Coordinates of N, CA and C in Angstrom, one line a residue:
Chain Y
N1 N 62.0 -105.2 70.3 CA 62.7 -105.5 68.9 C 61.8 -105.0 67.8
A2 N 62.0 -103.7 67.6 CA 61.2 -103.0 66.7 C 61.4 -103.4 65.3
G3 N 60.4 -103.4 64.5 CA 60.5 -103.8 63.2 C 60.9 -102.6 62.3
V4 N 60.5 -102.7 61.1 CA 60.8 -101.6 60.0 C 59.8 -100.4 60.4
M5 N 60.3 -99.2 60.5 CA 59.4 -98.2 60.8 C 59.3 -97.3 59.6
Q6 N 58.0 -96.8 59.3 CA 57.9 -95.8 58.2 C 57.0 -94.7 58.7
N7 N 57.3 -93.6 58.3 CA 56.4 -92.4 58.5 C 56.5 -91.4 57.5
P8 N 55.4 -90.7 57.2 CA 54.1 -90.9 57.8 C 53.4 -92.1 57.3
R9 N 52.3 -92.5 58.0 CA 51.6 -93.7 57.4 C 50.7 -93.2 56.2
H10 N 50.3 -92.0 56.4 CA 49.4 -91.5 55.3 C 49.9 -90.1 55.0
L11 N 49.9 -89.7 53.6 CA 50.4 -88.4 53.3 C 49.6 -88.0 52.1
V12 N 49.0 -86.7 52.2 CA 48.3 -86.1 51.3 C 49.1 -84.8 50.8
R13 N 49.2 -84.7 49.4 CA 49.9 -83.7 48.8 C 49.0 -83.2 47.6
R14 N 49.3 -82.0 47.3 CA 48.6 -81.4 46.1 C 49.6 -81.5 44.9
R15 N 49.1 -81.5 43.8 CA 50.0 -81.6 42.6 C 51.0 -80.5 42.7
G16 N 52.3 -80.9 42.3 CA 53.3 -79.9 42.4 C 54.1 -79.8 43.7
Q17 N 53.5 -80.4 44.7 CA 54.2 -80.2 46.0 C 55.3 -81.5 46.1
E18 N 56.1 -81.5 47.2 CA 57.0 -82.4 47.4 C 56.5 -83.4 48.4
A19 N 56.9 -84.6 48.3 CA 56.7 -85.7 49.3 C 57.9 -86.3 49.8
R20 N 58.0 -86.4 51.0 CA 59.2 -87.2 51.8 C 58.8 -88.2 52.6
L21 N 59.2 -89.4 52.3 CA 58.9 -90.6 53.0 C 60.0 -91.1 53.7
R22 N 59.8 -91.5 55.0 CA 60.9 -91.9 55.7 C 60.9 -93.4 56.2
C23 N 62.0 -94.0 56.4 CA 62.1 -95.4 56.8 C 63.3 -95.7 57.6
S24 N 63.0 -96.2 58.8 CA 64.1 -96.7 59.6 C 64.1 -98.2 59.6
P25 N 65.3 -98.8 59.2 CA 65.3 -100.3 59.1 C 65.2 -100.9 60.5
M26 N 65.1 -102.3 60.4 CA 65.1 -103.1 61.7 C 66.5 -102.9 62.3
K27 N 66.6 -103.1 63.6 CA 67.9 -103.0 64.3 C 68.8 -104.0 63.7
G28 N 70.0 -103.6 63.4 CA 71.0 -104.5 62.9 C 71.0 -104.7 61.3
H29 N 70.0 -104.2 60.7 CA 69.9 -104.3 59.2 C 70.5 -102.9 58.7
S30 N 71.3 -103.2 57.5 CA 71.9 -102.0 56.9 C 71.5 -101.9 55.4
H31 N 70.6 -102.9 55.0 CA 70.2 -102.8 53.6 C 68.8 -102.5 53.6
V32 N 68.4 -101.5 52.8 CA 67.1 -100.9 52.7 C 66.6 -101.0 51.2
Y33 N 65.4 -101.3 51.0 CA 64.7 -101.4 49.7 C 63.5 -100.7 49.7
W34 N 63.2 -99.9 48.6 CA 61.9 -99.3 48.5 C 61.1 -100.0 47.4
Y35 N 59.8 -100.2 47.6 CA 58.9 -100.7 46.7 C 57.6 -99.9 46.5
R36 N 57.0 -99.9 45.3 CA 55.7 -99.1 45.1 C 54.6 -100.2 44.9
Q37 N 53.5 -99.9 45.5 CA 52.3 -100.7 45.3 C 51.1 -99.8 44.7
L38 N 50.8 -100.1 43.5 CA 49.6 -99.5 42.9 C 48.4 -100.2 43.3
P39 N 47.2 -99.6 43.3 CA 46.0 -100.4 43.8 C 45.8 -101.6 43.1
E40 N 45.5 -102.6 43.8 CA 45.2 -104.0 43.4 C 46.3 -104.6 42.6
E41 N 47.6 -104.2 42.9 CA 48.7 -104.8 42.3 C 49.7 -105.3 43.3
G42 N 50.7 -106.1 42.9 CA 51.8 -106.5 43.7 C 52.8 -105.3 43.9
L43 N 53.7 -105.6 44.7 CA 54.8 -104.6 44.9 C 55.9 -104.6 43.6
K44 N 56.4 -103.4 43.3 CA 57.4 -103.2 42.3 C 58.6 -102.5 43.0
F45 N 59.8 -103.2 42.7 CA 61.0 -102.7 43.2 C 61.4 -101.3 42.6
M46 N 61.9 -100.4 43.6 CA 62.3 -99.2 43.0 C 63.7 -98.9 43.2
V47 N 64.2 -99.1 44.4 CA 65.6 -98.7 44.8 C 66.2 -99.6 45.9
Y48 N 67.5 -99.9 45.9 CA 68.2 -100.6 47.0 C 69.3 -99.8 47.4
L49 N 69.4 -99.5 48.7 CA 70.4 -98.6 49.3 C 71.2 -99.4 50.5
Q50 N 72.3 -99.1 50.6 CA 73.1 -99.4 51.8 C 73.5 -98.0 52.4
K51 N 74.1 -98.0 53.6 CA 74.4 -96.7 54.2 C 75.3 -95.9 53.3
E52 N 74.9 -94.7 53.0 CA 75.4 -93.7 52.1 C 75.7 -94.1 50.6
N53 N 75.1 -95.2 50.2 CA 75.3 -95.7 48.9 C 74.0 -96.2 48.4
I54 N 73.7 -95.7 47.0 CA 72.7 -96.3 46.3 C 73.3 -97.4 45.3
I55 N 72.8 -98.5 45.7 CA 73.2 -99.8 44.9 C 72.5 -100.0 43.6
D56 N 71.2 -99.8 43.6 CA 70.5 -100.0 42.3 C 69.1 -99.2 42.5
E57 N 69.1 -98.3 41.5 CA 67.9 -97.4 41.4 C 67.2 -97.7 40.1
S58 N 67.3 -98.9 39.6 CA 66.8 -99.2 38.2 C 65.2 -99.2 38.2
G59 N 64.6 -99.3 39.3 CA 63.2 -99.2 39.4 C 62.6 -97.9 39.6
M60 N 63.4 -97.0 39.7 CA 63.0 -95.5 40.0 C 62.8 -94.8 38.8
P61 N 61.6 -94.0 38.7 CA 61.5 -93.1 37.5 C 62.7 -92.2 37.5
K62 N 63.0 -91.9 36.2 CA 64.3 -91.1 35.9 C 64.2 -89.7 36.5
E63 N 63.0 -89.1 36.6 CA 62.8 -87.7 37.0 C 61.9 -87.7 38.3
R64 N 62.2 -86.7 39.1 CA 61.3 -86.3 40.2 C 61.6 -87.2 41.5
F65 N 62.0 -88.5 41.3 CA 62.2 -89.4 42.4 C 63.7 -89.6 42.8
S66 N 64.0 -89.4 44.0 CA 65.3 -89.7 44.6 C 65.2 -90.3 45.9
A67 N 66.3 -91.0 46.2 CA 66.4 -91.8 47.5 C 67.7 -91.7 48.1
E68 N 67.8 -91.6 49.5 CA 69.0 -91.6 50.2 C 69.0 -92.5 51.5
F69 N 70.1 -92.8 52.0 CA 70.2 -93.6 53.2 C 71.4 -93.0 53.9
P70 N 71.4 -91.9 54.6 CA 72.5 -91.3 55.2 C 73.2 -92.1 56.2
K71 N 74.4 -91.7 56.6 CA 75.2 -92.4 57.7 C 74.4 -92.5 59.0
E72 N 73.7 -91.3 59.3 CA 72.8 -91.1 60.4 C 71.4 -91.0 60.1
G73 N 70.6 -91.6 60.6 CA 69.2 -91.3 60.4 C 68.5 -92.1 59.4
P74 N 67.2 -92.0 59.2 CA 66.4 -92.8 58.3 C 66.8 -92.7 56.8
S75 N 66.3 -93.7 56.0 CA 66.3 -93.6 54.6 C 65.2 -92.6 54.2
I76 N 65.3 -91.9 53.2 CA 64.4 -91.0 52.7 C 64.1 -91.2 51.1
L77 N 62.8 -91.4 50.9 CA 62.4 -91.4 49.4 C 61.7 -90.1 49.3
R78 N 62.2 -89.4 48.2 CA 61.7 -88.0 48.0 C 61.0 -87.9 46.6
I79 N 59.9 -87.5 46.5 CA 59.2 -87.3 45.3 C 59.0 -85.8 45.1
Q80 N 59.6 -85.2 44.1 CA 59.4 -83.8 43.8 C 58.2 -83.5 42.7
Q81 N 57.5 -82.4 43.0 CA 56.5 -82.1 42.0 C 55.6 -83.2 41.7
V82 N 54.9 -83.7 42.7 CA 54.0 -84.9 42.6 C 53.0 -84.8 41.6
V83 N 52.6 -85.7 40.9 CA 51.5 -85.9 40.1 C 50.5 -86.8 40.6
R84 N 49.3 -86.9 40.0 CA 48.3 -87.8 40.5 C 48.7 -89.3 40.4
G85 N 49.5 -89.6 39.3 CA 50.0 -90.9 39.1 C 50.9 -91.5 40.2
D86 N 51.4 -90.6 41.0 CA 52.2 -91.0 42.2 C 51.5 -91.4 43.3
S87 N 50.3 -91.3 43.3 CA 49.4 -91.9 44.4 C 49.5 -93.5 44.4
A88 N 50.0 -93.9 45.5 CA 50.3 -95.4 45.7 C 50.7 -95.6 47.1
A89 N 50.9 -96.8 47.4 CA 51.5 -97.2 48.7 C 53.0 -97.5 48.5
Y90 N 53.8 -96.8 49.3 CA 55.3 -97.0 49.2 C 55.8 -97.7 50.4
F91 N 56.4 -99.0 50.2 CA 56.9 -99.8 51.2 C 58.4 -99.7 51.3
C92 N 58.8 -99.7 52.5 CA 60.3 -99.9 52.6 C 60.5 -101.3 53.3
A93 N 61.6 -102.0 52.9 CA 61.9 -103.2 53.6 C 63.5 -103.1 53.9
S94 N 63.8 -104.0 54.9 CA 65.2 -104.1 55.2 C 65.7 -105.5 55.4
S95 N 66.8 -105.8 55.2 CA 67.4 -107.1 55.3 C 68.7 -107.1 56.0
L96 N 69.2 -108.2 56.4 CA 70.3 -108.3 57.2 C 71.6 -108.3 56.2
Q97 N 71.5 -109.1 55.1 CA 72.7 -109.3 54.4 C 72.9 -108.7 53.1
G98 N 71.9 -108.6 52.2 CA 71.9 -107.8 51.0 C 72.5 -108.6 49.8
T99 N 73.2 -107.9 49.0 CA 73.4 -108.4 47.6 C 74.3 -109.6 47.6
S100 N 75.2 -109.7 48.6 CA 76.1 -110.9 48.5 C 75.5 -112.1 49.2
S101 N 74.3 -112.1 49.6 CA 73.7 -113.2 50.4 C 73.1 -114.2 49.5
S102 N 72.7 -115.3 50.1 CA 71.9 -116.3 49.6 C 70.5 -115.7 49.4
P103 N 69.7 -116.6 48.6 CA 68.3 -116.1 48.4 C 67.5 -116.1 49.7
S104 N 67.9 -116.7 50.7 CA 67.2 -116.8 51.9 C 67.2 -115.5 52.8
D105 N 68.0 -114.4 52.4 CA 68.0 -113.2 53.1 C 66.7 -112.6 53.0
T106 N 65.9 -112.7 54.1 CA 64.5 -112.2 54.0 C 64.4 -110.7 54.2
Q107 N 63.6 -110.1 53.3 CA 63.3 -108.6 53.4 C 62.0 -108.6 54.3
Y108 N 62.1 -107.8 55.4 CA 61.0 -107.4 56.3 C 60.5 -106.0 55.9
F109 N 59.2 -105.9 55.8 CA 58.7 -104.8 55.3 C 58.0 -103.9 56.5
G110 N 58.1 -102.6 56.3 CA 57.4 -101.6 57.1 C 56.0 -101.6 56.8
P111 N 55.2 -100.8 57.6 CA 53.7 -100.7 57.3 C 53.4 -99.9 56.1
G112 N 54.2 -99.3 55.3 CA 53.9 -98.5 54.3 C 53.5 -97.1 54.4
T113 N 53.7 -96.3 53.4 CA 53.2 -94.9 53.5 C 52.2 -94.8 52.2
R114 N 50.9 -94.5 52.6 CA 50.0 -94.3 51.5 C 50.0 -92.7 51.1
L115 N 50.4 -92.5 49.9 CA 50.5 -91.2 49.3 C 49.2 -90.9 48.5
T116 N 48.6 -89.9 48.8 CA 47.5 -89.5 47.9 C 47.8 -88.1 47.4
V117 N 47.7 -88.0 46.1 CA 48.0 -86.7 45.5 C 46.6 -86.1 44.9
L118 N 46.2 -85.0 45.4 CA 45.0 -84.3 45.0 C 45.1 -83.6 43.8
Chain T
A1 N 63.3 -114.6 31.7 CA 63.0 -113.6 32.7 C 62.2 -114.1 33.9
Q2 N 62.6 -113.4 35.0 CA 61.7 -113.8 36.2 C 60.3 -113.4 36.1
K3 N 59.4 -114.3 36.6 CA 58.1 -114.0 36.6 C 57.3 -114.9 37.7
I4 N 56.4 -114.2 38.3 CA 55.6 -114.8 39.3 C 54.2 -114.7 38.9
T5 N 53.5 -115.9 38.9 CA 52.0 -115.9 38.4 C 51.2 -116.5 39.6
Q6 N 50.2 -115.6 39.9 CA 49.1 -116.0 40.9 C 47.8 -116.0 40.1
T7 N 47.2 -117.1 39.8 CA 46.1 -117.2 39.0 C 44.8 -117.1 39.6
Q8 N 44.7 -116.9 40.9 CA 43.5 -116.8 41.7 C 43.3 -115.5 42.2
P9 N 42.6 -114.5 41.6 CA 42.4 -113.2 42.1 C 41.7 -113.2 43.5
G10 N 40.8 -114.2 43.7 CA 40.0 -114.3 44.9 C 39.6 -115.6 45.2
M11 N 39.6 -116.0 46.6 CA 39.1 -117.3 46.9 C 38.3 -117.1 48.3
F12 N 37.5 -118.1 48.4 CA 36.8 -118.2 49.8 C 37.1 -119.5 50.3
V13 N 37.1 -119.5 51.7 CA 37.2 -120.9 52.4 C 36.4 -120.8 53.7
Q14 N 36.0 -121.9 54.1 CA 35.1 -121.9 55.2 C 36.2 -121.9 56.5
E15 N 35.7 -121.2 57.6 CA 36.5 -121.3 58.8 C 36.8 -122.7 59.2
K16 N 38.0 -122.9 59.7 CA 38.6 -124.1 60.1 C 39.0 -125.2 59.0
E17 N 38.7 -124.9 57.7 CA 39.2 -125.7 56.6 C 40.5 -125.3 56.2
A18 N 41.1 -126.2 55.4 CA 42.4 -125.8 54.7 C 42.2 -125.2 53.4
V19 N 43.1 -124.4 53.0 CA 43.0 -123.7 51.7 C 44.4 -123.7 51.0
T20 N 44.5 -123.8 49.7 CA 45.7 -123.7 48.9 C 45.6 -122.5 47.9
L21 N 46.7 -121.7 48.1 CA 46.8 -120.5 47.3 C 48.0 -120.9 46.2
D22 N 47.6 -120.7 44.9 CA 48.6 -121.1 43.9 C 49.6 -120.0 43.5
C23 N 50.8 -120.5 43.2 CA 51.9 -119.7 42.8 C 52.8 -120.5 41.8
T24 N 53.0 -119.9 40.6 CA 53.9 -120.6 39.8 C 55.0 -119.4 39.4
Y25 N 56.2 -119.9 39.1 CA 57.3 -119.0 38.8 C 58.0 -119.4 37.7
D26 N 58.8 -118.4 37.1 CA 59.7 -118.8 36.0 C 61.1 -118.1 36.3
T27 N 62.2 -118.9 36.2 CA 63.5 -118.4 36.3 C 64.4 -119.4 35.7
S28 N 65.5 -118.8 35.1 CA 66.6 -119.8 34.6 C 67.7 -120.0 35.6
D29 N 67.7 -119.2 36.7 CA 68.6 -119.3 37.8 C 68.4 -120.6 38.7
P30 N 69.4 -121.4 38.8 CA 69.2 -122.5 39.7 C 69.0 -122.4 41.2
S31 N 69.6 -121.1 41.6 CA 69.5 -120.7 42.9 C 68.5 -119.5 43.2
Y32 N 67.4 -119.8 43.9 CA 66.4 -118.8 44.0 C 65.6 -119.1 45.4
G33 N 65.0 -118.1 45.8 CA 64.1 -118.2 46.9 C 62.6 -117.8 46.7
L34 N 61.9 -118.4 47.4 CA 60.4 -118.2 47.2 C 59.8 -117.7 48.6
F35 N 59.0 -116.6 48.6 CA 58.5 -116.0 49.8 C 57.0 -115.8 49.5
W36 N 56.3 -116.1 50.7 CA 54.9 -115.6 50.9 C 54.8 -114.5 51.8
Y37 N 54.0 -113.5 51.4 CA 53.6 -112.4 52.3 C 52.1 -112.2 52.5
K38 N 51.7 -111.8 53.6 CA 50.3 -111.5 53.9 C 50.1 -110.0 54.0
Q39 N 49.1 -109.6 53.3 CA 48.7 -108.1 53.4 C 47.3 -108.0 53.9
P40 N 47.1 -107.8 55.2 CA 45.7 -107.6 55.7 C 45.1 -106.4 55.3
S41 N 43.9 -105.9 55.6 CA 43.3 -104.7 55.2 C 43.9 -103.5 55.7
S42 N 44.6 -103.7 56.8 CA 45.4 -102.6 57.4 C 46.6 -102.3 56.6
G43 N 47.1 -103.0 55.6 CA 48.0 -102.7 54.7 C 49.5 -103.1 54.8
E44 N 49.8 -103.5 56.0 CA 51.1 -103.9 56.2 C 51.6 -105.2 55.4
M45 N 52.7 -105.4 55.1 CA 53.3 -106.7 54.5 C 53.8 -107.6 55.5
I46 N 53.4 -108.7 55.7 CA 53.8 -109.6 56.8 C 54.5 -110.8 56.2
F47 N 55.8 -111.1 56.5 CA 56.4 -112.2 56.0 C 55.8 -113.5 56.6
L48 N 55.6 -114.5 55.8 CA 55.0 -115.7 56.3 C 55.9 -116.9 56.2
I49 N 56.6 -117.2 55.0 CA 57.2 -118.4 54.9 C 58.2 -118.3 53.8
Y50 N 59.3 -119.0 53.8 CA 60.5 -119.0 52.9 C 60.7 -120.5 52.4
Q51 N 61.0 -120.6 51.1 CA 61.4 -121.9 50.6 C 62.6 -121.7 49.6
G52 N 63.7 -122.3 49.9 CA 65.0 -122.2 49.0 C 64.9 -123.2 47.9
S53 N 65.5 -122.9 46.8 CA 65.4 -123.8 45.7 C 66.1 -125.2 45.9
Y54 N 67.1 -125.1 46.8 CA 67.9 -126.4 47.2 C 67.3 -127.1 48.3
D55 N 66.3 -126.5 49.0 CA 65.8 -127.1 50.1 C 65.1 -128.4 49.8
Q56 N 65.5 -129.6 50.6 CA 65.0 -130.9 50.3 C 63.6 -131.0 50.7
Q57 N 63.2 -130.2 51.7 CA 61.9 -130.5 52.4 C 61.1 -129.2 52.2
N58 N 59.7 -129.5 52.2 CA 58.7 -128.3 52.0 C 58.8 -127.6 53.4
A59 N 58.8 -126.2 53.2 CA 58.9 -125.3 54.4 C 57.6 -125.4 55.1
T60 N 57.6 -125.4 56.5 CA 56.4 -125.2 57.3 C 56.7 -124.1 58.3
E61 N 55.6 -123.4 58.6 CA 55.6 -122.4 59.8 C 54.4 -122.3 60.4
G62 N 54.2 -123.1 61.5 CA 52.9 -123.1 62.1 C 51.8 -123.7 61.2
R63 N 50.8 -122.9 61.0 CA 49.7 -123.3 60.1 C 50.0 -123.1 58.6
Y64 N 51.1 -122.5 58.4 CA 51.4 -122.4 56.8 C 52.5 -123.4 56.4
S65 N 52.2 -124.0 55.3 CA 53.1 -124.9 54.7 C 53.2 -124.5 53.3
L66 N 54.3 -124.8 52.7 CA 54.6 -124.6 51.2 C 54.7 -125.9 50.4
N67 N 53.9 -126.0 49.4 CA 53.9 -127.2 48.6 C 54.8 -126.9 47.4
F68 N 56.1 -127.3 47.5 CA 57.0 -126.9 46.6 C 57.2 -128.0 45.6
Q69 N 57.0 -127.7 44.3 CA 57.1 -128.7 43.3 C 58.1 -128.2 42.2
K70 N 59.3 -128.4 42.4 CA 60.4 -127.8 41.6 C 60.2 -128.1 40.1
A71 N 59.9 -129.2 39.7 CA 59.8 -129.6 38.4 C 58.6 -128.8 37.7
R72 N 57.7 -128.5 38.5 CA 56.4 -127.8 37.9 C 56.6 -126.3 38.1
K73 N 57.7 -126.0 38.8 CA 57.9 -124.5 39.1 C 56.7 -123.9 39.8
S74 N 56.2 -124.6 40.9 CA 55.1 -124.1 41.6 C 55.5 -124.1 43.1
A75 N 54.9 -123.1 43.8 CA 55.2 -123.0 45.3 C 53.9 -122.6 46.0
N76 N 53.0 -123.4 46.1 CA 51.7 -123.2 46.6 C 51.7 -123.0 48.1
L77 N 51.0 -122.2 48.6 CA 50.9 -121.8 50.0 C 49.6 -122.7 50.5
V78 N 49.8 -123.4 51.6 CA 48.7 -124.2 52.2 C 48.5 -123.5 53.6
I79 N 47.1 -123.2 53.8 CA 46.9 -122.6 55.2 C 46.0 -123.6 55.9
S80 N 46.4 -124.2 57.0 CA 45.5 -125.2 57.6 C 44.6 -124.5 58.7
A81 N 43.5 -125.2 58.8 CA 42.6 -124.7 59.9 C 42.4 -123.1 59.8
S82 N 41.8 -122.7 58.7 CA 41.7 -121.3 58.5 C 40.9 -120.5 59.7
Q83 N 41.4 -119.3 59.8 CA 40.8 -118.5 60.9 C 40.2 -117.2 60.3
L84 N 39.4 -116.5 60.9 CA 38.8 -115.3 60.3 C 39.9 -114.4 60.1
G85 N 40.9 -114.3 60.9 CA 42.0 -113.4 60.8 C 42.9 -113.7 59.6
D86 N 42.7 -114.8 58.9 CA 43.6 -115.1 57.7 C 43.0 -114.3 56.5
S87 N 41.8 -113.7 56.7 CA 41.3 -112.9 55.4 C 42.2 -111.8 55.2
A88 N 42.8 -111.8 53.9 CA 43.9 -110.9 53.6 C 44.2 -111.1 52.1
M89 N 45.1 -110.3 51.7 CA 45.7 -110.5 50.3 C 47.0 -111.3 50.5
Y90 N 47.3 -112.2 49.7 CA 48.5 -113.0 49.9 C 49.3 -112.9 48.5
F91 N 50.6 -112.6 48.9 CA 51.5 -112.4 47.7 C 52.7 -113.4 47.7
C92 N 52.8 -113.9 46.6 CA 54.0 -114.8 46.4 C 55.1 -114.0 45.7
A93 N 56.3 -114.2 46.1 CA 57.5 -113.5 45.6 C 58.7 -114.4 45.4
M94 N 59.5 -113.9 44.5 CA 60.6 -114.7 44.3 C 62.0 -113.8 44.2
R95 N 63.0 -114.3 44.7 CA 64.3 -113.7 44.6 C 65.4 -114.6 44.0
E96 N 66.1 -114.2 42.9 CA 67.1 -115.1 42.5 C 68.4 -114.9 43.3
G97 N 69.3 -116.0 43.2 CA 70.3 -116.0 44.1 C 71.3 -114.8 44.1
G98 N 71.5 -114.3 42.9 CA 72.5 -113.2 42.9 C 71.7 -111.8 42.9
S99 N 70.5 -111.8 43.2 CA 69.7 -110.6 43.2 C 69.1 -110.2 44.5
Y100 N 68.7 -109.0 44.7 CA 68.1 -108.5 45.9 C 66.8 -108.1 45.6
K101 N 66.3 -108.1 44.4 CA 65.0 -107.7 44.1 C 64.1 -108.7 44.3
L102 N 63.0 -108.6 45.1 CA 61.9 -109.4 45.1 C 60.9 -109.1 43.9
I103 N 60.5 -110.1 43.3 CA 59.5 -110.0 42.1 C 58.2 -110.6 42.7
F104 N 57.2 -109.8 42.6 CA 55.9 -110.2 43.3 C 55.0 -110.5 42.2
G105 N 54.0 -111.4 42.6 CA 52.9 -111.9 41.9 C 51.8 -110.8 42.1
S106 N 50.7 -110.9 41.4 CA 49.6 -110.0 41.6 C 48.7 -110.2 42.8
G107 N 48.9 -111.3 43.5 CA 48.2 -111.5 44.7 C 46.9 -112.2 44.5
T108 N 46.5 -112.9 45.7 CA 45.2 -113.6 45.8 C 44.5 -113.1 47.1
R109 N 43.3 -112.6 46.9 CA 42.6 -112.1 48.1 C 41.7 -113.3 48.7
L110 N 42.0 -113.6 49.9 CA 41.4 -114.6 50.6 C 40.4 -114.1 51.6
L111 N 39.2 -114.8 51.5 CA 38.1 -114.4 52.5 C 37.7 -115.7 53.1
V112 N 37.8 -115.6 54.5 CA 37.4 -116.8 55.3 C 36.1 -116.5 55.9
R113 N 35.1 -117.5 55.5 CA 33.8 -117.4 56.0 C 33.4 -118.0 57.4
P114 N 32.7 -117.4 58.3 CA 32.5 -118.0 59.6 C 31.5 -119.3 59.4

C-alpha cells in the first residue's frame, strides 16, 4: 500500500538551470497538490491538479513555474531558470475526493524534494 | 480570511508526560476541517489527526487527541505519554468546506527529554 512517492529526494541545481520534481499519488487518488516550504515555515499551497487538468494554480509564481499531471505517469513540477530564492522543500500531496468533497478529505503527503540552488 | 496561528515556536516535555500544542484558527465558513501533521527531522509530513467543524466529539487517534473548542476557535493537539520519537515539528492546518487548499500554521517544535 504505497504512499505518495516523490523523487528525487534531494536536488541540487545551479542558477539558471531547470528543476523537475516528480510526484506519484497514492493508489486510487486522482487529486494532486503541490506545496512549498521555506526554512522554518509552514507549507504554502502552490497548485492543485487532476489528471490532465490544472484546477487552481493561484499559489504558483507567474513566471518560471509550471505543473502538469498527465493521463499516464507522475505529476511534474517544473522550475525553469532557477534562482537562489527557489531553494526550498517541495511537497506533493494527494487525496481521494478533491474539490467537491467535505473538509474531511485528507491530503497525504510525500516525503518532499529538497531543492538547493547554488 | 483563513488563518492558523501556532503561538509556541518550541516546547519541551519530559518523556512519558502529556503535552498540549496550541492552535487557533480563523474562518467565516461554518464548514471546515482541522488537521495536525508531524514533521520529524527526516522531513516528511505525517498526517496525525482530523477534526471536522460539525463533529460532536473530540477526535482521538491512539496517543493523539484533539481538544476542540469551537467557540474559542481552538484545536489543540494533546499527546499523551510522550515518547522520544515524538520529537518533531508539528503543524496545524485548516481546510474550509468548499476549498481544497490546506492553510498551515508556522509550526511548533517539540523536544521530548529522556
